CSV table of C-alpha atoms and ligand atoms in Angstrom, one decimal:
chain,number,residue,atom,x,y,z
S,1,MET,CA,0.0,0.0,0.0
S,2,MET,CA,1.1,3.5,-0.7
S,3,THR,CA,1.2,4.9,2.8
S,4,PRO,CA,2.0,8.5,3.4
S,5,GLU,CA,5.4,7.4,4.7
S,6,TYR,CA,6.1,5.4,1.6
S,7,ILE,CA,5.0,8.2,-0.6
S,8,GLN,CA,7.4,10.4,1.2
S,9,THR,CA,10.2,7.9,0.8
S,10,LEU,CA,9.5,7.7,-3.0
S,11,ARG,CA,9.7,11.5,-3.2
S,12,ARG,CA,13.0,11.5,-1.5
S,13,LEU,CA,14.2,8.6,-3.8
S,14,MET,CA,13.3,10.8,-6.8
S,15,GLU,CA,15.6,13.5,-5.5
S,16,PHE,CA,18.2,10.9,-4.7
S,17,GLU,CA,18.1,9.7,-8.3
S,18,ALA,CA,18.3,13.2,-9.7
S,19,SER,CA,21.3,14.2,-7.6
S,20,ARG,CA,23.5,11.0,-7.7
S,21,LYS,CA,26.7,11.1,-9.7
S,22,GLU,CA,26.9,7.4,-10.3
S,23,PRO,CA,24.8,4.3,-9.7
S,24,PRO,CA,23.9,3.9,-6.0
S,25,GLU,CA,26.5,2.5,-3.7
S,26,GLY,CA,26.4,-1.3,-3.8
S,27,PHE,CA,24.6,-1.5,-7.1
S,28,PRO,CA,26.5,-4.0,-9.3
S,29,ALA,CA,28.0,-3.5,-12.8
S,30,LEU,CA,25.7,-5.3,-15.1
S,31,PRO,CA,27.3,-7.9,-17.4
S,32,ASP,CA,26.3,-7.8,-21.1
S,33,ILE,CA,23.1,-9.6,-22.0
S,34,PRO,CA,24.1,-12.1,-24.7
S,35,ALA,CA,22.7,-11.2,-28.1
S,36,GLY,CA,21.7,-14.9,-28.5
S,37,ARG,CA,18.9,-14.4,-26.1
S,38,TYR,CA,17.2,-12.5,-29.0
S,39,THR,CA,18.4,-14.6,-31.9
S,40,ASP,CA,19.2,-18.2,-30.8
S,41,PRO,CA,16.6,-20.8,-31.4
S,42,ARG,CA,17.8,-22.7,-28.4
S,43,PHE,CA,16.9,-19.8,-26.1
S,44,TYR,CA,13.6,-19.4,-27.9
S,45,GLN,CA,12.8,-23.0,-27.1
S,46,LEU,CA,13.8,-22.6,-23.4
S,47,GLU,CA,11.4,-19.6,-23.2
S,48,ARG,CA,8.6,-21.7,-24.6
S,49,GLU,CA,9.3,-24.6,-22.3
S,50,TYR,CA,9.8,-22.7,-19.1
S,51,ILE,CA,8.6,-19.1,-19.3
S,52,TRP,CA,5.5,-19.3,-21.4
S,53,ARG,CA,4.6,-22.6,-19.8
S,54,LYS,CA,5.0,-21.6,-16.2
S,55,SER,CA,4.0,-17.9,-16.0
S,56,TRP,CA,0.7,-16.3,-15.3
S,57,LEU,CA,-0.5,-14.7,-18.5
S,58,LEU,CA,-3.2,-12.2,-19.1
S,59,ALA,CA,-5.7,-13.8,-21.5
S,60,ALA,CA,-9.1,-12.2,-21.3
S,61,HIS,CA,-11.4,-9.7,-19.7
S,62,ILE,CA,-14.7,-10.7,-18.1
S,63,ASP,CA,-16.5,-8.3,-20.5
S,64,GLU,CA,-15.5,-10.6,-23.3
S,65,ILE,CA,-17.4,-13.5,-21.8
S,66,PRO,CA,-19.9,-11.7,-19.6
S,67,GLU,CA,-22.5,-14.3,-19.0
S,68,PRO,CA,-22.6,-18.0,-18.0
S,69,GLY,CA,-22.2,-20.1,-21.2
S,70,CYS,CA,-20.0,-17.5,-22.9
S,71,TYR,CA,-16.7,-18.8,-24.2
S,72,MET,CA,-13.8,-17.4,-26.3
S,73,LEU,CA,-10.8,-18.8,-28.0
S,74,TRP,CA,-7.3,-17.7,-27.0
S,75,ASP,CA,-4.0,-18.7,-28.5
S,76,ASN,CA,-1.7,-15.8,-28.0
S,77,ALA,CA,0.7,-18.0,-26.0
S,78,GLY,CA,0.9,-20.5,-28.9
S,79,GLN,CA,-1.4,-23.1,-27.2
S,80,PRO,CA,-5.0,-23.6,-28.2
S,81,VAL,CA,-7.2,-22.5,-25.3
S,82,VAL,CA,-10.9,-22.0,-24.8
S,83,ILE,CA,-12.0,-19.9,-21.8
S,84,VAL,CA,-15.5,-20.5,-20.5
S,85,HIS,CA,-17.8,-18.6,-18.2
S,86,ALA,CA,-19.4,-21.5,-16.3
S,87,ASP,CA,-22.9,-21.7,-15.0
S,88,THR,CA,-21.5,-21.5,-11.5
S,89,GLY,CA,-20.0,-18.1,-12.3
S,90,THR,CA,-16.4,-19.3,-12.3
S,91,ILE,CA,-14.2,-18.9,-15.3
S,92,ASN,CA,-12.6,-22.1,-16.6
S,93,ALA,CA,-9.9,-22.6,-19.2
S,94,PHE,CA,-9.2,-25.7,-21.2
S,95,TYR,CA,-7.0,-26.8,-24.0
S,96,ASN,CA,-9.3,-26.5,-27.0
S,97,THR,CA,-8.5,-30.0,-27.9
S,98,CYS,CA,-11.1,-32.7,-28.1
S,99,SER,CA,-10.3,-35.8,-26.1
S,100,HIS,CA,-11.3,-38.0,-29.0
S,101,ARG,CA,-9.0,-37.2,-31.9
S,102,GLY,CA,-7.8,-33.8,-31.1
S,103,ALA,CA,-10.1,-31.6,-33.2
S,104,PRO,CA,-10.8,-28.2,-31.9
S,105,VAL,CA,-13.9,-28.4,-29.7
S,106,VAL,CA,-14.7,-24.7,-30.3
S,107,THR,CA,-14.2,-23.1,-33.7
S,108,ASP,CA,-15.9,-19.7,-33.3
S,109,GLU,CA,-13.8,-17.0,-31.8
S,110,ARG,CA,-16.6,-16.2,-29.4
S,111,GLY,CA,-19.9,-17.7,-28.6
S,112,LYS,CA,-22.4,-18.9,-26.0
S,113,SER,CA,-23.8,-22.3,-25.5
S,114,ARG,CA,-24.8,-24.8,-22.8
S,115,ARG,CA,-22.4,-27.4,-24.1
S,116,LEU,CA,-19.1,-27.3,-26.0
S,117,THR,CA,-19.6,-29.8,-28.8
S,118,CYS,CA,-16.9,-31.0,-31.1
S,119,LYS,CA,-17.8,-30.6,-34.7
S,120,TYR,CA,-15.8,-33.7,-35.8
S,121,HIS,CA,-17.8,-36.5,-34.2
S,122,GLY,CA,-20.0,-34.7,-31.8
S,123,TRP,CA,-18.6,-35.3,-28.4
S,124,SER,CA,-19.9,-32.7,-26.0
S,125,TYR,CA,-18.5,-31.2,-22.9
S,126,ASP,CA,-20.0,-29.1,-20.1
S,127,HIS,CA,-18.6,-25.9,-18.7
S,128,GLU,CA,-16.5,-27.8,-16.2
S,129,GLY,CA,-14.9,-29.7,-19.1
S,130,GLU,CA,-16.6,-33.0,-18.2
S,131,LEU,CA,-17.5,-35.2,-21.2
S,132,ARG,CA,-21.3,-35.4,-21.2
S,133,GLY,CA,-22.2,-37.2,-24.3
S,134,ILE,CA,-20.6,-39.2,-27.2
S,135,ARG,CA,-22.2,-40.6,-30.3
S,136,ASP,CA,-22.6,-44.4,-30.5
S,137,PRO,CA,-21.2,-45.1,-27.1
S,138,GLN,CA,-22.0,-48.8,-27.6
S,139,ASP,CA,-19.1,-49.0,-30.0
S,140,PHE,CA,-16.5,-48.1,-27.4
S,141,ARG,CA,-15.6,-51.0,-25.2
S,142,ASP,CA,-14.7,-50.3,-21.6
S,143,PHE,CA,-15.0,-46.6,-22.1
S,144,ASP,CA,-14.9,-44.4,-19.0
S,145,MET,CA,-16.4,-40.9,-19.8
S,146,SER,CA,-15.2,-39.5,-16.5
S,147,CYS,CA,-11.6,-39.5,-17.5
S,148,ARG,CA,-12.1,-38.1,-21.0
S,149,GLY,CA,-12.9,-34.5,-20.1
S,150,LEU,CA,-11.1,-31.5,-21.5
S,151,ARG,CA,-7.7,-30.9,-20.1
S,152,LYS,CA,-7.7,-27.9,-17.8
S,153,VAL,CA,-5.5,-24.9,-17.9
S,154,ARG,CA,-5.1,-23.0,-14.6
S,155,CYS,CA,-7.2,-19.9,-14.7
S,156,GLU,CA,-7.5,-17.2,-12.0
S,157,GLN,CA,-8.8,-13.7,-11.9
S,158,PHE,CA,-7.4,-10.4,-10.6
S,159,GLY,CA,-10.5,-8.3,-10.5
S,160,ASN,CA,-12.0,-8.4,-14.0
S,161,LEU,CA,-8.9,-9.7,-15.6
S,162,ILE,CA,-8.5,-13.4,-16.5
S,163,PHE,CA,-5.1,-14.9,-16.3
S,164,VAL,CA,-4.1,-18.4,-17.3
S,165,ASN,CA,-1.1,-20.6,-16.5
S,166,PHE,CA,-0.1,-23.9,-18.2
S,167,ASP,CA,1.7,-25.2,-15.2
S,168,PRO,CA,-0.6,-27.2,-12.9
S,169,GLU,CA,1.9,-26.8,-10.1
S,170,ALA,CA,2.1,-23.0,-10.4
S,171,ILE,CA,1.8,-20.8,-7.3
S,172,SER,CA,-1.5,-18.8,-7.2
S,173,LEU,CA,-1.9,-15.6,-9.2
S,174,LEU,CA,-1.9,-13.6,-6.0
S,175,GLU,CA,1.3,-15.1,-4.8
S,176,TRP,CA,2.8,-14.5,-8.2
S,177,LEU,CA,1.8,-10.8,-8.1
S,178,GLY,CA,3.1,-10.5,-4.5
S,179,PRO,CA,3.2,-7.0,-3.1
S,180,ILE,CA,1.9,-5.6,-6.4
S,181,ALA,CA,-1.6,-7.0,-5.8
S,182,ASP,CA,-1.8,-4.7,-2.8
S,183,GLU,CA,-0.4,-1.7,-4.6
S,184,TRP,CA,-3.0,-2.2,-7.4
S,185,ALA,CA,-6.0,-2.1,-5.0
S,186,GLU,CA,-6.4,1.6,-5.6
S,187,PHE,CA,-6.9,1.1,-9.3
S,188,GLN,CA,-10.0,-1.1,-8.7
S,189,PHE,CA,-9.3,-3.8,-11.2
S,190,ASP,CA,-12.7,-5.3,-10.2
S,191,ASN,CA,-14.4,-2.2,-11.6
S,192,CYS,CA,-12.5,-1.8,-14.8
S,193,ARG,CA,-14.4,-2.4,-18.1
S,194,LEU,CA,-12.7,-3.3,-21.3
S,195,ALA,CA,-12.8,-0.4,-23.7
S,196,ALA,CA,-10.3,-1.5,-26.4
S,197,ARG,CA,-8.1,-4.4,-27.3
S,198,ALA,CA,-6.1,-4.7,-30.5
S,199,ILE,CA,-3.0,-6.6,-31.7
S,200,PHE,CA,-0.2,-5.6,-34.0
S,201,ASP,CA,2.5,-7.7,-35.7
S,202,LEU,CA,6.1,-6.5,-35.3
S,203,ASP,CA,9.2,-7.8,-37.0
S,204,CYS,CA,11.5,-8.3,-34.0
S,205,ASN,CA,12.0,-10.6,-31.0
S,206,TRP,CA,9.2,-10.0,-28.5
S,207,LYS,CA,11.7,-8.8,-25.8
S,208,ILE,CA,13.1,-6.1,-28.1
S,209,ALA,CA,9.6,-4.7,-28.4
S,210,MET,CA,8.9,-5.0,-24.7
S,211,GLU,CA,12.1,-3.5,-23.5
S,212,ALA,CA,11.3,-0.3,-25.4
S,213,ASN,CA,8.7,0.1,-22.7
S,214,THR,CA,10.8,-1.0,-19.7
S,215,GLU,CA,13.1,1.9,-19.2
S,216,VAL,CA,13.1,5.7,-19.5
S,217,TYR,CA,16.7,6.0,-20.8
S,218,HIS,CA,15.2,6.2,-24.3
S,219,VAL,CA,12.7,9.0,-23.6
S,220,ARG,CA,14.7,12.0,-24.6
S,221,SER,CA,15.8,10.5,-27.9
S,222,ILE,CA,12.7,8.6,-29.0
S,223,HIS,CA,10.0,10.8,-27.5
S,224,PRO,CA,11.4,14.3,-27.6
S,225,THR,CA,8.0,16.0,-28.2
S,226,THR,CA,5.6,13.4,-26.8
S,227,ILE,CA,6.8,11.9,-23.5
S,228,ALA,CA,9.9,13.9,-22.7
S,229,PRO,CA,7.9,17.2,-21.9
S,230,ILE,CA,5.7,15.3,-19.4
S,231,LEU,CA,8.2,12.9,-17.8
S,232,ASP,CA,11.2,13.8,-15.6
S,233,ASP,CA,13.4,10.9,-16.5
S,234,ARG,CA,16.2,12.0,-14.1
S,235,ARG,CA,13.9,11.6,-11.2
S,236,ASN,CA,12.7,8.1,-12.2
S,237,VAL,CA,12.7,5.5,-9.4
S,238,ASN,CA,12.8,1.9,-10.4
S,239,THR,CA,11.7,-0.8,-8.0
S,240,LEU,CA,12.5,-4.5,-8.5
S,241,TYR,CA,10.0,-7.0,-7.2
S,242,PRO,CA,10.1,-10.8,-6.6
S,243,ASN,CA,9.4,-13.0,-9.6
S,244,GLY,CA,10.9,-10.6,-12.1
S,245,HIS,CA,8.3,-7.9,-11.9
S,246,GLY,CA,9.3,-4.2,-11.8
S,247,ARG,CA,7.9,-0.7,-11.4
S,248,MET,CA,9.0,2.8,-12.5
S,249,ILE,CA,7.7,6.0,-11.0
S,250,ALA,CA,8.8,9.3,-12.6
S,251,PRO,CA,7.2,12.6,-11.7
S,252,THR,CA,5.5,14.7,-14.3
S,253,PRO,CA,5.6,18.5,-14.4
S,254,GLN,CA,2.9,20.3,-12.5
S,255,GLY,CA,-0.6,20.1,-14.0
S,256,LYS,CA,0.3,17.5,-16.6
S,257,SER,CA,-1.1,14.0,-16.7
S,258,SER,CA,1.4,11.2,-17.4
S,259,LEU,CA,-1.0,10.1,-20.1
S,260,ASP,CA,-1.4,13.4,-21.9
S,261,ALA,CA,0.9,12.2,-24.6
S,262,VAL,CA,-1.4,9.4,-25.6
S,263,ALA,CA,-4.6,11.5,-25.3
S,264,VAL,CA,-6.9,10.8,-22.4
S,265,PRO,CA,-10.5,11.3,-23.6
S,266,ASP,CA,-12.3,14.3,-22.3
S,267,ASN,CA,-14.9,13.8,-19.6
S,268,ILE,CA,-13.6,10.4,-18.7
S,269,VAL,CA,-14.6,9.3,-15.2
S,270,GLU,CA,-11.8,9.1,-12.8
S,271,ILE,CA,-11.0,6.1,-10.6
S,272,ALA,CA,-11.6,7.9,-7.4
S,273,THR,CA,-9.4,5.8,-5.2
S,274,VAL,CA,-6.2,6.4,-7.2
S,275,GLY,CA,-3.6,7.9,-5.0
S,276,GLU,CA,-1.2,10.8,-5.2
S,277,ILE,CA,1.7,9.1,-6.9
S,278,ALA,CA,-0.3,7.8,-9.9
S,279,ARG,CA,-1.9,11.2,-10.3
S,280,THR,CA,1.3,13.1,-10.3
S,281,CYS,CA,3.8,10.6,-11.8
S,282,THR,CA,4.1,8.1,-14.5
S,283,GLN,CA,3.6,4.9,-12.5
S,284,SER,CA,4.2,1.9,-14.7
S,285,TYR,CA,4.6,-1.8,-14.0
S,286,GLY,CA,6.3,-4.6,-15.7
S,287,LEU,CA,4.7,-7.9,-14.8
S,288,PHE,CA,6.8,-10.9,-15.7
S,289,PRO,CA,7.0,-12.0,-18.4
S,290,ASN,CA,5.1,-9.8,-20.9
S,291,TRP,CA,3.0,-7.1,-19.4
S,292,VAL,CA,3.9,-3.4,-19.3
S,293,SER,CA,1.3,-0.9,-18.1
S,294,PRO,CA,1.2,2.6,-16.9
S,295,LEU,CA,-1.6,3.1,-14.4
S,296,SER,CA,-3.4,6.3,-13.8
S,297,GLN,CA,-6.6,7.7,-12.4
S,298,TYR,CA,-8.1,7.4,-15.8
S,299,VAL,CA,-7.2,4.1,-17.3
S,300,ILE,CA,-5.6,0.7,-16.9
S,301,PRO,CA,-3.9,0.3,-20.3
S,302,PRO,CA,-1.6,-2.8,-20.4
S,303,LEU,CA,0.6,-3.6,-23.4
S,304,LEU,CA,1.3,-7.3,-23.8
S,305,PHE,CA,4.1,-8.9,-25.9
S,306,TRP,CA,3.8,-12.4,-27.4
S,307,PRO,CA,6.5,-14.2,-29.4
S,308,ASN,CA,5.5,-15.3,-32.9
S,309,GLY,CA,8.8,-17.0,-33.9
S,310,ILE,CA,12.1,-15.9,-32.7
S,311,ASN,CA,12.2,-12.7,-34.8
S,312,ARG,CA,8.6,-11.7,-34.9
S,313,CYS,CA,6.1,-10.8,-32.2
S,314,ARG,CA,2.7,-9.5,-31.6
S,315,MET,CA,2.0,-6.5,-29.4
S,316,GLU,CA,-1.4,-6.3,-27.8
S,317,THR,CA,-2.8,-3.0,-26.7
S,318,TRP,CA,-5.5,-2.8,-24.1
S,319,THR,CA,-7.4,0.1,-22.5
S,320,MET,CA,-9.6,-0.4,-19.5
S,321,ALA,CA,-11.6,2.2,-17.6
S,322,PRO,CA,-14.4,2.2,-15.1
S,323,GLN,CA,-16.8,4.1,-17.4
S,324,TRP,CA,-16.8,6.5,-20.3
S,325,PRO,CA,-19.1,9.0,-21.9
S,326,GLU,CA,-21.5,7.4,-24.4
S,327,GLY,CA,-19.8,6.9,-27.8
S,328,HIS,CA,-16.4,7.8,-26.5
S,329,LYS,CA,-14.6,4.5,-25.6
S,330,PRO,CA,-11.1,5.3,-24.6
S,331,ASP,CA,-8.4,3.6,-26.6
S,332,LEU,CA,-5.1,5.0,-25.4
S,333,TRP,CA,-2.8,3.2,-27.8
S,334,THR,CA,-4.3,3.3,-31.2
S,335,VAL,CA,-5.8,5.7,-33.8
S,336,ASN,CA,-8.3,5.1,-36.6
S,337,GLU,CA,-10.4,2.6,-34.6
S,338,GLY,CA,-7.7,0.3,-33.6
S,339,SER,CA,-6.1,0.0,-37.0
S,340,GLU,CA,-2.9,2.0,-36.3
S,341,LEU,CA,-0.6,2.6,-33.4
S,342,CYS,CA,-0.7,6.0,-31.7
S,343,GLN,CA,2.3,8.3,-32.1
S,344,VAL,CA,4.0,7.2,-28.9
S,345,LEU,CA,3.9,3.5,-29.8
S,346,VAL,CA,5.0,4.3,-33.4
S,347,GLU,CA,8.0,6.0,-31.8
S,348,ASP,CA,8.6,3.0,-29.4
S,349,THR,CA,8.4,0.4,-32.1
S,350,GLN,CA,10.2,2.2,-35.0
S,351,PHE,CA,13.6,0.5,-34.5
S,352,GLY,CA,12.5,-3.0,-33.7
S,353,GLU,CA,13.1,-4.6,-37.0
S,354,LYS,CA,16.5,-3.0,-37.5
S,355,ILE,CA,17.5,-3.9,-33.9
S,356,GLN,CA,16.6,-7.5,-34.7
S,357,GLN,CA,18.8,-7.4,-37.8
S,358,SER,CA,21.7,-5.9,-35.9
S,359,MET,CA,21.4,-8.5,-33.2
S,360,GLU,CA,21.5,-11.2,-35.8
S,361,SER,CA,24.6,-9.7,-37.5
S,362,TYR,CA,28.2,-10.8,-37.0
S,363,GLY,CA,28.8,-7.4,-35.4
S,364,PHE,CA,26.7,-7.7,-32.3
S,365,GLU,CA,27.5,-9.8,-29.2
S,366,GLY,CA,25.7,-8.4,-26.3
S,367,VAL,CA,23.8,-5.6,-24.6
S,368,PRO,CA,25.5,-3.5,-21.9
S,369,LEU,CA,22.8,-2.1,-19.6
S,370,SER,CA,23.0,1.0,-17.4
S,371,TYR,CA,21.6,1.4,-13.9
S,372,GLN,CA,18.6,3.1,-15.5
S,373,GLU,CA,17.9,-0.1,-17.4
S,374,ALA,CA,18.1,-2.3,-14.4
S,375,ARG,CA,14.6,-3.6,-14.8
S,376,ILE,CA,15.6,-5.3,-18.0
S,377,TYR,CA,18.5,-7.0,-16.3
S,378,HIS,CA,16.2,-8.0,-13.4
S,379,TRP,CA,13.8,-9.5,-15.9
S,380,ASN,CA,16.6,-11.6,-17.4
S,381,GLN,CA,17.8,-12.8,-14.1
S,382,ALA,CA,14.3,-13.9,-13.2
S,383,ALA,CA,14.0,-15.6,-16.6
S,384,ASP,CA,17.1,-17.7,-16.0
S,385,LYS,CA,15.9,-18.6,-12.5
S,386,MET,CA,12.7,-19.9,-14.0
S,387,ILE,CA,14.4,-21.8,-16.8
S,388,GLY,CA,17.1,-23.1,-14.4
S,389,PRO,CA,20.6,-21.8,-15.2
S,390,ASP,CA,21.9,-25.4,-15.8
S,391,ASN,CA,19.4,-25.8,-18.6
S,392,ILE,CA,20.8,-22.8,-20.5
S,393,PRO,CA,23.9,-23.0,-22.6
S,394,GLU,CA,26.6,-21.0,-20.8
S,395,GLU,CA,27.0,-18.5,-23.6
S,396,LEU,CA,23.3,-17.6,-23.3
S,397,ARG,CA,23.1,-17.2,-19.6
S,398,VAL,CA,23.0,-14.0,-17.6
S,399,GLN,CA,24.9,-13.8,-14.4
S,400,GLN,CA,22.9,-13.3,-11.2
S,401,VAL,CA,24.5,-10.1,-10.1
S,402,ILE,CA,21.5,-8.2,-8.7
S,403,GLY,CA,21.2,-9.7,-5.2
S,404,GLU,CA,18.1,-10.1,-3.0
S,405,GLU,CA,19.1,-6.9,-1.2
S,406,TRP,CA,17.8,-5.0,-4.2
S,407,ILE,CA,14.5,-6.8,-4.4
S,408,TYR,CA,11.4,-5.1,-2.8
S,409,PRO,CA,10.8,-4.5,0.1
S,410,ASN,CA,14.6,-4.3,0.4
S,411,ASP,CA,16.2,-1.2,-1.1
S,412,PRO,CA,19.7,-0.1,-0.2
S,413,ARG,CA,19.0,3.3,-1.6
S,414,ILE,CA,16.9,4.2,1.4
S,415,ALA,CA,19.9,4.0,3.7
S,416,GLN,CA,21.7,6.4,1.4
S,417,LEU,CA,19.0,9.1,1.4
W,501,FES,S1,-12.3,-35.4,-32.5
W,501,FES,FE1,-13.9,-34.5,-31.4
W,501,FES,S2,-15.5,-35.9,-31.4
W,501,FES,FE2,-13.9,-36.8,-32.6
W,502,FE2,FE1,8.9,4.7,-24.9
């Protein structure tokens, strides 16, 4: 929770960041991130097997399946999933894979029905995934319907957001979020409605695209007229959380909204409980592995990054808000009704393809990161912990140099104030 004391500490940390002449005492030099992590198929496979398979991933919003019986397909993580709003009110997720011969059980992107019925031979399942009926059951000898249900995917909600996890052994979503769940209480995720959701193909590794939104070091070069005037990057305070998550808080000049650069709609209703920091600063979270979102008193607008091959990715743009004036759905990230990226994201994505080419060239070996870019390094450390360093070829590993003492609630900077 952002207590008054904590807010004061953050304000002092901003001044600390602005006045320091070098990285804070005790902060390590960051070894280069091997370029192969963006280009080597072996690392891509490790990401698939460990990161995408074991992380909590934002898949859907309750508004997309508002009533019992509603279902939707979701395959952004490369696995065929159907998400169902069950009669009991819970949200379930299953592999969209018929237990008979693997046909997709659901073929429409969205729909509503009492049963999910496979179009190949007509097996039908209820909202809990139980197999309820098969054609010509007399022709199957010793057939036990009870063990032929749809395979479940873990599915949990944070407010109106629906997350999935392919690992049956995963910790709960709340544990995964850790202290962030508390910090997000003021944004009322249980009250946010989905205003816009779009997806864009980019020609670079998904991490290249994501990292453009994970540091403020680029702001003065890339966003000289859009973000730079409303974000004081020298006063940015990064915080590293358990499980690879991170946060940035950078003050904005008086009277400016952190989201002015991406056009907050007029007359939009505020989230009344949002506190001082989010109102006066750019407060943005990176949720491991693929979520980046500024949060404000107006909107909850996550960007999500999904791999689509080693050198291609998809960027999803969401905008959520409690309510909006009739006919004025906010969509922070796009223009022309979701068909094009807004100016800020055009700026952020402009170099992706060229960076990918550079990283694949003979001339590029690794990425040296500054203290300002520490969240990127932290992400990479968490990735290796998840994969298991022993599973990673040595030349593709990162060293674990940022110690626990830098992970929230620890913060050696506070003693240096
Ligand atoms: S594959 Fe679904 S009923 Fe045969
Ligand atoms: Fe940016």
